[in-house]
Amino acid sequence: MKTYNLDFLIAGLVLLLIVLYHFKKQKKLDSANNRIFYFFVITALADVSFDMICTLLIMAESAELAALTRVLLTIFYILQLTLPVALVYYAQTLRETSLNKIRKEMIIWFVVPVIILFLIITNYWNGLMFSIDSYGIYHHGPLYMLMYYYALLYAGILAFLTLIHGKELTEKNVAVLWEFLFIEAGCVIIQALFGTYLTTGFGISVGVTVLYLTIGNPNTYMDHMTGAFDKHYFDKWFLEQQRKGKPIHVITINVPELKHVNKIFGNNVGDRLLMYITETLQQISPHVQVCRISGKKFFLLMNTLADYEQTRDKVLNLFRKNFDVDGRYVPFPAIICGIINGEKLPENTFISYVDYMTSVVKNSRETVLIQSDEKTMNGFIYEQEIDIFLNEAIEKNLFDIYYQPIYSIETNSYITLEALSRLWHPTLGYVPPDVFITLAEKTGQILKIGLLQFRRVCCFIKENEHIMKQIQHIKFNLSPVEILEYGHVQALLDIIQEYELSFSYFQFEITETVATEYSAHLYEVLDLLLDAGVTLCLDDFGSGYANLNTVLKLPFSCIKMDRSLLRGLNEDPQVAFFYRSLISVLHGMNYRIVAEGVETKEEEEKLREWGADMIQGYYFSRPVNSQEIVEILTKFPNSLI
Ligand code: C2E
Ligand code: CA
Ligand code: CA
């Protein structure tokens, strides 16, 4: 009688039970990947158990148990048949979330298992693979090695699929799958060499444990500090809901004050606050899952409107009060966004949509709730379309330039023009520059647009150089991105030279925002421009929170008062007083002043009285195309308008 050593199988069984216990207990996504992993562990467990029972029965060589041994061995063979298929399936779920799709792709790999299944079942009668005689003694059949070849074949299939789909899998996943194959191959070789040690089942258990520890563990999708799920989990969850056609409702929480809390109360308090918040959010409902997407951003995921409403109210209550950390009352306002039916958004845009919604209230010091509605979603979808269109517009140079004349109070004539970009979408129509310039600034496309448009302005001047006798210069807007990009300003100067134009034909407008961001590079760029002979104008003065001390140190020859400063000028004496005082202060510092956004006669009269140098606004003229601007200038040569 042959004796076998069962120690390895017992060890394997223990390993699998530990993995199963932890996996069952963990919070996890109901995904194809997790379902197949669970199936794989259960099959491995059954396989090792049947391996052990059958070995004991074979060793017993009992005539009474012969029939039972035959049945159990058949089941064991079926399990041996299933395991490699489950492993290959599992490997496919690492790159593809739809089980149906995987099934379709794998259909040809099912031919062999089906044939072998037929052989295993018929083996009961013909003993081609094994037989148990009436004394209960085990005999190899002529196809005894078939199961080994089969395992080898499936190892080959797994290796093959891993190679061809390597790009869709992460490096880590590929490495772990290879590791699994090597462990199992090693254990099969040991069993083949030392027949008494049953290491094949043990190899599977070790392989499953390795999978669990590296990629199969749902905890790998967890934020370790708070115990919430992480961004990977959110991505997988989102895809999974889309695949199942479930509604996607998400409440997002942004805590912009985290940096301040860390600074004032210490990192410890900040961390504990985040942990407390996660715990509280996790208790809202078992149907609501909490993800920490980044340091300051949480997403609460759910599928029903009832959950959405209940969660939204609880979250608002939580953040409207100060938090108590060791008796210290810490204010921790949040920007909360509610998004219903997120599945309606274009693919892969959910996070950008949340940023789009939050950007409206960047500077809030109080907890605010913004709920997504059709208008916001359409606004976002509109921007997305424009964003896509911008690439085409740049490639085909579809932009245009309009010019708005600026009137001099001193000479009673137009003294300069501002060049303003224009863009039309074939179906959406006129696209406001505030939309496409802001988008282009975010993506960096503004650099290309800036160059195209500047070339257009130079071309316009070249064709109409006579107008430069009448006006001092043409104003061209430079975005902060353009100024801070190394070499961009030099490229603009090169274009002026290419067209053989005078540098003094140009004045660049720069907004307060860039002027307040002091950097050595900014000074270098401004020097470059001034040395060449280009002048500078500070744009949108008074629209933000400029640090006057820094701004006014920069070499501007002109300051353009933002049109928001004019709001309420006629009704509110305070506004009028403020505007008037600004003019006198800035004049005292030798700046020339442009009043922007003048729309009425009253405004124009007041500004004239207060001594503004120039006026830009619809009262005189809207921005017009190049042909019209030449006509306007020709119609009013240096004289009263
Ligand atoms: P901005 O530099 O402040 O330009 C002045 C804006 O005020 C223009 O808007 C102009 O049409 C508008 N405006 C002029 N007079 C009045 C008025 O009396 N009432 C009102 N309500 N508005 C008036 P526009 O053309 O829509 O441009 C918006 C912004 O887009 C510009 O603001 C500028 O920041 C940016 N922009 C436009 N073209 C370019 C460009 O080629 N490059 C860069 N970097 N930015 C540009
Ligand atoms: Ca401007
Ligand atoms: Ca402006």
XYZ file of C-alpha atoms and ligand atoms in Angstrom:
689
model
C 0.000 0.000 0.000
C 1.308 3.450 -0.950
C 1.312 6.067 1.804
C 1.006 9.789 1.183
C 2.041 12.715 3.342
C -0.926 15.035 3.918
C 0.934 17.787 5.814
C 1.128 20.131 2.825
C -2.566 19.742 2.116
C -3.446 20.560 5.750
C -1.245 23.655 5.618
C -2.892 24.648 2.318
C -6.336 24.213 3.803
C -5.468 26.459 6.757
C -4.120 29.174 4.424
C -7.272 29.102 2.298
C -9.534 29.282 5.338
C -7.662 32.343 6.615
C -7.954 34.061 3.226
C -11.644 33.191 2.968
C -12.364 34.461 6.491
C -10.745 37.858 5.858
C -12.132 38.264 2.362
C -15.704 37.546 3.514
C -15.430 40.019 6.374
C -14.180 42.929 4.268
C -16.256 45.687 2.730
C -15.983 45.250 -0.984
C -17.408 46.161 -4.318
C -19.904 43.782 -5.890
C -17.734 43.466 -9.003
C -16.876 40.672 -11.427
C -13.360 40.694 -10.080
C -14.413 40.124 -6.467
C -17.050 37.566 -7.372
C -14.605 35.445 -9.380
C -11.970 35.718 -6.673
C -14.494 34.451 -4.145
C -15.455 31.592 -6.469
C -11.783 30.811 -6.998
C -11.088 30.606 -3.242
C -14.125 28.376 -2.632
C -13.167 26.067 -5.526
C -9.573 25.884 -4.257
C -10.856 25.071 -0.778
C -13.109 22.305 -2.115
C -10.275 21.002 -4.291
C -7.806 20.745 -1.393
C -10.463 19.188 0.860
C -11.431 16.576 -1.740
C -7.744 15.911 -2.423
C -7.297 15.110 1.271
C -10.427 12.978 1.645
C -9.736 11.027 -1.541
C -6.107 10.404 -0.510
C -7.272 9.071 2.857
C -9.820 6.819 1.126
C -7.227 5.517 -1.358
C -4.829 4.800 1.520
C -7.614 2.955 3.382
C -8.023 0.476 0.463
C -11.393 -0.570 1.787
C -13.777 -2.655 -0.324
C -16.828 -1.153 1.423
C -15.652 2.383 0.583
C -14.782 1.644 -3.064
C -17.990 3.135 -4.519
C -17.734 6.259 -2.374
C -14.064 6.690 -3.328
C -14.975 6.489 -7.007
C -17.652 9.206 -6.664
C -15.504 11.528 -4.585
C -12.520 11.127 -6.897
C -14.740 12.038 -9.840
C -15.797 15.222 -8.047
C -12.159 15.952 -7.227
C -11.246 15.626 -10.901
C -14.051 18.031 -11.837
C -12.706 20.514 -9.311
C -9.219 20.086 -10.767
C -10.781 20.874 -14.124
C -12.533 24.003 -12.840
C -9.642 25.632 -11.003
C -7.448 26.607 -13.973
C -10.503 27.991 -15.789
C -11.391 30.076 -12.719
C -7.847 31.407 -12.501
C -7.786 32.467 -16.148
C -11.213 34.046 -15.695
C -10.002 35.909 -12.626
C -6.974 37.201 -14.529
C -9.316 38.557 -17.224
C -11.441 40.435 -14.674
C -8.343 42.421 -13.757
C -8.567 44.218 -17.098
C -12.230 43.951 -18.085
C -15.211 44.583 -15.803
C -17.898 42.921 -17.892
C -18.235 39.187 -17.284
C -20.296 38.783 -20.444
C -17.535 40.236 -22.543
C -14.953 37.972 -20.911
C -17.184 34.957 -21.483
C -17.420 35.811 -25.167
C -13.667 36.282 -25.446
C -12.951 33.040 -23.627
C -15.414 30.812 -25.422
C -12.725 29.022 -27.464
C -10.758 28.152 -24.329
C -13.780 26.171 -23.104
C -13.497 23.482 -25.779
C -10.786 21.510 -23.990
C -12.399 21.537 -20.493
C -15.694 20.377 -22.002
C -14.006 17.407 -23.698
C -12.171 16.517 -20.484
C -15.377 16.854 -18.475
C -16.896 14.273 -20.783
C -13.896 11.968 -20.202
C -14.099 12.419 -16.410
C -17.767 11.528 -16.330
C -17.388 8.517 -18.664
C -14.314 7.454 -16.696
C -16.753 6.239 -14.071
C -17.537 3.353 -16.403
C -14.477 2.980 -18.664
C -11.642 3.762 -16.194
C -9.588 5.638 -18.788
C -8.150 8.012 -16.199
C -8.348 6.009 -12.994
C -10.273 3.134 -11.505
C -11.043 1.733 -8.072
C -11.380 -2.017 -8.077
C -13.826 -3.967 -5.969
C -11.184 -4.298 -3.198
C -10.992 -0.533 -2.982
C -7.548 -0.338 -4.615
C -6.682 2.644 -6.830
C -5.270 2.082 -10.344
C -4.001 4.591 -12.923
C -5.813 4.475 -16.259
C -4.097 4.899 -19.665
C -5.043 8.651 -19.677
C -3.649 9.094 -16.164
C -1.367 12.023 -17.147
C -4.168 13.924 -18.909
C -4.957 16.180 -15.949
C -1.288 17.210 -15.696
C -1.215 18.093 -19.391
C -4.447 19.962 -18.958
C -3.028 22.029 -16.069
C 0.024 22.713 -18.212
C -2.142 23.784 -21.131
C -4.081 26.236 -18.960
C -0.873 27.604 -17.473
C 0.145 28.218 -21.088
C -3.181 29.908 -21.884
C -2.837 32.159 -18.835
C 0.731 33.050 -19.798
C -0.398 33.710 -23.375
C -3.342 35.956 -22.349
C -1.148 37.817 -19.860
C 1.341 38.482 -22.640
C -1.187 39.705 -25.200
C -3.219 41.776 -22.720
C -0.152 42.911 -20.766
C -0.749 46.552 -21.731
C -4.259 46.610 -20.257
C -3.090 45.067 -16.998
C -0.951 46.946 -14.514
C 2.667 45.887 -14.096
C 1.854 44.699 -10.602
C -0.978 42.459 -11.829
C 1.212 40.905 -14.495
C 3.991 40.263 -11.963
C 1.570 38.602 -9.535
C 0.092 36.332 -12.217
C 3.582 35.166 -13.207
C 4.394 34.608 -9.547
C 1.291 32.422 -9.217
C 2.338 30.344 -12.239
C 5.889 29.832 -10.930
C 4.723 28.788 -7.456
C 2.273 26.298 -8.891
C 4.789 24.936 -11.416
C 7.351 24.451 -8.594
C 4.818 22.564 -6.461
C 3.718 20.338 -9.359
C 7.379 19.439 -10.048
C 7.954 18.562 -6.361
C 4.908 16.274 -6.361
C 6.021 14.653 -9.616
C 9.538 14.042 -8.206
C 8.555 12.975 -4.683
C 5.215 11.262 -5.246
C 4.407 11.001 -1.549
C 4.247 14.775 -0.953
C 0.942 16.206 -2.234
C 2.199 19.711 -2.979
C -0.023 20.546 -5.986
C -2.974 21.590 -3.812
C -0.594 23.382 -1.484
C 0.767 25.364 -4.445
C -2.734 26.548 -5.278
C -3.281 27.679 -1.689
C -0.002 29.597 -1.606
C -0.850 31.133 -4.996
C -4.294 32.235 -3.765
C -2.713 33.728 -0.629
C -0.239 35.674 -2.762
C -3.084 36.943 -4.964
C -5.019 37.992 -1.889
C -2.091 39.770 -0.278
C -1.231 41.708 -3.417
C -4.203 42.393 -5.674
C -7.222 40.424 -4.476
C -7.465 42.147 -1.114
C -10.270 44.745 -1.138
C -8.203 46.723 1.402
C -5.831 47.714 -1.388
C -8.650 50.096 -2.418
C -8.691 51.763 0.945
C -7.355 55.026 2.264
C -5.190 53.796 5.110
C -5.531 56.762 7.428
C -9.316 57.059 7.445
C -10.442 53.573 6.421
C -12.589 55.043 3.631
C -12.357 53.648 0.099
C -9.940 55.387 -2.249
C -10.139 56.834 -5.751
C -9.463 53.477 -7.439
C -12.462 52.080 -5.670
C -14.585 54.996 -6.846
C -13.482 54.469 -10.458
C -14.353 50.774 -10.264
C -17.654 51.470 -8.519
C -18.635 54.011 -11.164
C -17.917 51.619 -14.034
C -19.729 48.820 -12.268
C -22.908 50.920 -11.781
C -22.791 52.056 -15.401
C -22.463 48.460 -16.542
C -25.425 47.427 -14.425
C -27.440 50.447 -15.568
C -27.953 51.671 -11.990
C -28.515 55.358 -11.181
C -25.398 57.059 -9.842
C -25.970 59.599 -7.083
C -22.953 61.145 -5.399
C -22.504 63.728 -2.679
C -19.069 65.254 -2.743
C -17.454 67.042 0.173
C -14.535 69.372 -0.223
C -12.805 70.759 2.873
C -10.651 73.643 1.641
C -9.772 74.709 5.193
C -7.782 71.551 5.971
C -4.495 73.344 5.351
C -5.424 76.113 7.805
C -6.589 73.653 10.463
C -3.291 71.774 10.155
C -1.397 75.034 10.446
C -3.304 76.448 13.394
C -4.202 73.345 15.414
C -1.473 70.960 14.223
C -1.480 68.018 11.790
C -2.651 65.724 14.543
C -5.926 67.583 14.933
C -6.368 67.687 11.151
C -5.881 63.905 10.903
C -8.232 63.146 13.765
C -10.843 65.410 12.286
C -10.672 63.532 8.988
C -10.946 60.190 10.786
C -13.904 61.395 12.830
C -15.630 62.719 9.716
C -15.100 59.422 7.866
C -16.478 57.418 10.766
C -19.540 59.649 11.032
C -20.158 59.501 7.298
C -19.791 55.720 7.296
C -22.559 55.463 9.856
C -25.090 57.377 7.773
C -26.467 54.282 6.046
C -25.259 50.825 5.037
C -26.212 51.718 1.451
C -23.908 54.720 1.349
C -20.225 54.131 0.660
C -17.583 56.631 1.692
C -14.553 57.333 -0.502
C -11.679 59.686 0.142
C -10.711 60.768 -3.338
C -7.838 63.022 -2.361
C -6.577 64.778 0.760
C -9.443 67.244 0.964
C -12.122 65.493 -1.066
C -14.699 62.894 -0.016
C -17.334 61.231 -2.210
C -20.424 59.518 -0.830
C -21.797 56.958 -3.248
C -25.379 55.728 -3.471
C -28.013 54.473 -5.875
C -31.362 55.699 -4.542
C -32.877 59.155 -4.227
C -34.087 58.406 -0.701
C -30.495 57.720 0.365
C -29.378 60.835 -1.465
C -31.792 63.133 0.346
C -31.180 61.641 3.759
C -27.399 61.748 3.305
C -27.385 65.317 1.991
C -29.259 66.596 5.063
C -27.048 64.707 7.491
C -23.869 65.903 5.797
C -25.089 69.504 5.899
C -25.847 69.219 9.617
C -22.438 67.716 10.268
C -20.498 70.511 8.617
C -22.649 73.427 9.715
C -21.472 73.049 13.327
C -17.967 73.425 14.650
C -16.163 70.161 15.374
C -15.140 69.308 18.910
C -11.593 67.978 19.008
C -10.427 67.500 22.635
C -12.613 70.347 23.794
C -11.377 72.701 21.060
C -14.045 73.977 18.722
C -12.696 73.744 15.221
C -14.646 75.337 12.360
C -14.344 73.134 9.307
C -16.587 74.423 6.514
C -17.206 72.238 3.493
C -18.228 72.772 -0.085
C -20.842 70.108 -0.642
C -22.004 69.157 -4.099
C -24.964 66.922 -4.792
C -25.000 65.128 -8.110
C -28.037 63.110 -9.116
C -27.834 60.807 -12.135
C -24.113 61.221 -12.660
C -24.376 58.487 -15.289
C -25.767 61.125 -17.675
C -22.430 62.916 -17.826
C -20.107 62.237 -20.767
C -17.683 59.385 -20.141
C -14.753 59.994 -17.780
C -15.842 63.508 -16.862
C -17.296 63.007 -13.399
C -14.334 64.399 -11.445
C -13.977 67.348 -13.843
C -17.681 68.026 -13.316
C -17.210 68.138 -9.553
C -14.300 70.563 -10.027
C -16.491 72.624 -12.339
C -19.213 72.830 -9.684
C -16.821 73.581 -6.829
C -14.896 76.233 -8.742
C -17.872 78.580 -8.360
C -17.364 78.843 -4.598
C -13.633 78.545 -4.133
C -13.348 81.175 -1.441
C -16.253 80.250 0.787
C -15.655 80.382 4.540
C -18.977 78.744 5.307
C -20.453 75.379 4.501
C -22.313 75.594 1.211
C -24.398 73.145 -0.748
C -24.535 73.212 -4.519
C -26.858 70.775 -6.165
C -26.359 69.813 -9.706
C -29.302 70.620 -11.928
C -29.929 70.373 -15.605
C -28.627 73.879 -16.200
C -25.304 73.206 -14.463
C -24.909 69.882 -16.214
C -25.678 71.461 -19.583
C -23.225 74.278 -18.811
C -20.565 71.692 -18.121
C -21.391 69.629 -21.189
C -21.232 72.872 -23.208
C -17.741 73.578 -21.867
C -16.679 70.039 -22.637
C -17.825 70.465 -26.222
C -15.993 73.758 -26.529
C -12.933 72.142 -25.015
C -12.958 69.482 -27.717
C -13.698 72.074 -30.399
C -10.714 74.210 -29.317
C -8.257 71.654 -30.701
C -9.902 71.839 -34.096
C -10.139 75.632 -33.892
C -6.416 75.868 -33.212
C -5.508 73.410 -35.927
C -7.647 75.153 -38.554
C -7.082 78.648 -37.145
C -10.800 79.379 -36.861
C -10.435 82.351 -34.499
C -11.088 85.928 -35.391
C -10.088 89.212 -33.806
C -12.397 92.102 -33.067
C -11.165 95.544 -32.107
C -12.749 97.869 -29.580
C -11.724 101.522 -29.902
C -10.756 103.411 -26.758
C -11.599 107.055 -26.572
C -9.294 109.789 -25.284
C -10.984 112.523 -23.283
C -8.032 114.812 -23.890
C -8.026 114.637 -27.704
C -11.709 113.739 -28.181
C -10.742 110.949 -30.534
C -9.999 107.253 -30.537
C -6.510 106.854 -29.249
C -6.029 103.118 -29.044
C -7.724 99.770 -29.781
C -8.075 96.613 -27.765
C -7.753 93.357 -29.711
C -10.307 90.790 -28.498
C -10.501 87.192 -29.638
C -13.661 85.815 -31.178
C -14.723 82.246 -31.926
C -17.835 80.698 -33.469
C -18.832 77.066 -33.057
C -20.560 75.537 -36.110
C -23.666 74.504 -34.120
C -23.358 76.247 -30.734
C -22.709 79.671 -32.274
C -20.771 82.493 -30.627
C -18.480 81.285 -27.867
C -17.748 83.990 -25.274
C -13.997 84.542 -24.790
C -14.487 84.247 -21.034
C -15.401 80.600 -21.712
C -12.820 79.556 -24.269
C -9.954 81.648 -22.905
C -10.482 80.247 -19.392
C -10.628 76.695 -20.763
C -7.559 77.254 -22.907
C -5.709 78.647 -19.895
C -6.430 75.474 -17.961
C -5.169 73.210 -20.716
C -2.260 75.394 -21.809
C -3.786 75.783 -25.292
C -3.818 79.537 -24.677
C -0.162 79.582 -25.707
C -1.022 78.416 -29.215
C -4.074 80.682 -29.395
C -2.004 83.645 -28.197
C 0.549 83.116 -30.975
C -2.099 82.653 -33.679
C -3.993 85.742 -32.595
C -0.920 87.891 -32.225
C 0.115 86.978 -35.748
C -3.366 88.010 -36.903
C -3.007 91.407 -35.194
C 0.412 91.931 -36.777
C -1.011 91.003 -40.158
C -3.861 93.481 -39.631
C -1.425 96.281 -38.810
C 0.782 95.408 -41.773
C -2.195 95.702 -44.105
C -3.476 98.923 -42.508
C -0.311 100.588 -41.268
C -1.733 104.051 -41.951
C -4.060 103.750 -38.918
C -1.030 103.667 -36.639
C -0.533 107.370 -37.353
C -3.898 107.951 -35.768
C -3.731 105.650 -32.761
C -0.914 105.176 -30.291
C -0.900 101.410 -30.173
C -3.001 98.252 -30.152
C -3.690 96.576 -26.846
C -3.234 92.832 -26.722
C -4.268 90.682 -23.737
C -1.674 88.374 -22.239
C -2.839 85.595 -19.942
C -0.872 84.788 -16.794
C -0.030 81.436 -18.386
C 1.493 83.191 -21.386
C 3.638 85.465 -19.271
C 4.922 82.726 -17.046
C 5.715 80.327 -19.885
C 9.377 80.550 -20.599
C 10.151 81.779 -24.110
C 6.567 82.669 -25.047
C 6.971 86.426 -24.757
C 10.177 86.264 -26.791
C 8.212 84.383 -29.463
C 5.698 87.259 -29.565
C 8.519 89.785 -29.958
C 9.958 87.652 -32.772
C 6.621 87.841 -34.598
C 6.713 91.663 -34.437
C 10.174 91.551 -36.004
C 9.086 89.056 -38.618
C 6.392 91.510 -39.768
C 8.902 94.373 -39.551
C 6.678 96.425 -37.287
C 7.615 98.892 -34.595
C 7.505 97.506 -31.046
C 5.830 100.720 -29.958
C 2.703 99.675 -31.902
C 1.880 97.298 -29.061
C 0.708 97.546 -25.518
C 0.227 94.328 -23.559
C -2.526 94.053 -20.974
C -1.781 91.990 -17.912
C -4.284 91.243 -15.154
C -3.826 91.930 -11.463
C -3.623 88.211 -10.677
C -0.320 87.742 -12.422
C 0.956 91.051 -11.173
C 0.466 89.925 -7.574
C 2.258 86.636 -8.053
C 5.715 87.951 -7.596
C 8.441 85.980 -9.266
C 11.883 86.765 -10.591
C 10.760 85.348 -13.928
C 7.909 87.875 -14.145
C 10.364 90.744 -13.734
C 12.630 89.268 -16.409
C 9.727 89.027 -18.856
C 8.554 92.570 -18.155
C 12.090 93.895 -18.615
C 12.321 92.062 -21.923
C 9.147 93.765 -23.129
C 10.068 97.232 -21.895
C 13.582 96.999 -23.334
C 12.088 96.140 -26.704
C 9.791 99.185 -26.534
C 6.427 97.550 -25.816
C 4.360 99.254 -23.096
C 2.270 97.583 -20.398
C -1.194 98.162 -19.034
C -2.604 96.722 -15.813
C -5.980 95.207 -16.685
C -9.031 94.562 -14.493
C -7.735 96.791 -11.695
C -10.018 96.523 -8.661
C -11.605 93.191 -9.616
C -9.700 91.020 -7.160
C -7.700 91.340 -4.013
C -4.535 92.761 -5.447
C -1.675 93.588 -3.166
C -1.300 97.216 -4.196
C 2.203 97.386 -2.878
C 3.381 94.688 -5.279
C 1.198 95.655 -8.201
C 2.180 99.269 -8.275
C 5.867 98.424 -8.207
C 5.528 96.882 -11.640
C 6.348 99.073 -14.649
C 2.871 99.835 -15.996
C 2.268 103.002 -17.925
C -1.465 102.624 -17.837
C -4.115 101.229 -15.498
C -7.497 99.971 -16.636
C -10.203 100.203 -13.985
C -12.370 97.109 -13.970
C -15.925 97.590 -15.097
C -17.256 96.121 -11.848
C -16.085 99.335 -10.099
C -18.645 101.272 -12.110
C -21.572 99.209 -10.871
C -23.973 101.454 -8.959
C -22.032 104.614 -9.824
C -25.176 106.626 -10.470
C -27.121 105.483 -7.441
C -24.527 105.065 -4.717
C -22.476 108.135 -3.702
C -19.954 105.815 -1.943
C -19.180 104.078 -5.242
C -18.761 107.403 -6.960
C -16.529 108.710 -4.186
C -14.363 105.600 -4.279
C -13.943 105.704 -8.062
C -13.115 109.376 -8.023
C -10.561 108.943 -5.223
C -8.898 106.055 -7.059
C -8.464 108.229 -10.130
C -6.855 110.962 -8.119
C -4.536 108.576 -6.224
C -3.418 106.807 -9.405
C -2.945 110.112 -11.197
C -0.783 111.196 -8.308
C 1.384 108.198 -9.086
C 1.631 109.195 -12.749
C -0.492 106.455 -14.285
C -2.783 107.015 -17.235
C -6.250 105.715 -16.537
C -8.698 103.850 -18.744
C -12.266 103.537 -17.458
C -13.645 100.263 -18.800
C -17.266 99.245 -19.353
C -18.795 102.684 -19.808
C -22.284 102.239 -21.180
C -24.212 105.429 -20.446
C -23.946 109.162 -20.987
C -24.086 109.799 -17.210
C -21.128 107.581 -16.612
C -19.184 109.186 -19.408
C -19.901 112.696 -18.085
C -18.838 111.817 -14.557
C -15.592 110.204 -15.725
C -14.819 113.216 -17.858
C -15.408 115.463 -14.834
C -13.180 113.332 -12.596
C -10.344 113.408 -15.064
C -10.117 109.835 -16.372
C -7.790 109.826 -19.378
C -9.512 107.259 -21.583
C -12.876 105.574 -21.874
C -13.661 102.121 -23.239
C -17.215 100.930 -23.460
C -20.329 100.219 -25.413
C -21.270 103.892 -25.037
C -18.680 104.671 -27.708
C -18.388 101.398 -29.541
C -18.657 97.664 -29.125
C -15.770 95.543 -30.365
C -16.054 95.362 -34.176
C -14.347 93.379 -36.927
C -11.188 94.554 -38.669
C -12.972 96.034 -41.646
C -15.380 98.060 -39.494
C -12.654 99.360 -37.216
C -10.714 100.710 -40.186
C -13.920 102.390 -41.384
C -14.562 103.923 -37.958
C -11.035 105.281 -37.725
C -11.184 106.662 -41.271
C -14.523 108.321 -40.535
C -13.214 110.107 -37.438
C -9.634 111.095 -38.204
C -8.186 112.730 -35.123
C -11.262 114.817 -34.574
C -14.289 115.101 -32.381
C -16.487 112.024 -32.337
P -11.004 92.154 -20.866
O -9.561 92.114 -21.190
O -11.388 92.820 -19.598
O -11.714 92.790 -22.100
C -12.761 93.714 -22.019
C -14.074 93.020 -22.083
O -15.094 93.929 -21.726
C -14.419 92.527 -23.486
O -15.151 91.325 -23.369
C -15.313 93.653 -23.995
O -16.177 93.231 -25.029
C -16.078 93.990 -22.734
N -16.632 95.332 -22.763
C -16.124 96.444 -23.308
N -16.946 97.497 -23.094
C -18.007 97.034 -22.373
C -19.198 97.629 -21.850
O -19.450 98.806 -21.982
N -20.037 96.807 -21.155
C -19.796 95.494 -20.993
N -20.676 94.766 -20.323
N -18.690 94.908 -21.477
C -17.811 95.662 -22.169
P -14.882 90.089 -24.238
O -14.479 90.457 -25.596
O -16.046 89.188 -24.049
O -13.607 89.434 -23.552
C -13.666 88.911 -22.286
C -12.309 88.633 -21.743
O -11.670 87.576 -22.455
C -11.345 89.777 -21.860
O -11.595 90.669 -20.807
C -10.024 89.111 -21.753
O -9.707 88.850 -20.409
C -10.284 87.791 -22.416
N -9.763 87.829 -23.791
C -10.374 88.180 -24.929
N -9.546 88.018 -25.985
C -8.378 87.562 -25.487
C -7.119 87.181 -26.062
O -6.903 87.258 -27.277
N -6.147 86.749 -25.228
C -6.348 86.664 -23.884
N -5.336 86.229 -23.121
N -7.502 87.001 -23.310
C -8.507 87.453 -24.102
Ca -8.108 93.575 -21.553
Ca -10.622 94.393 -18.305
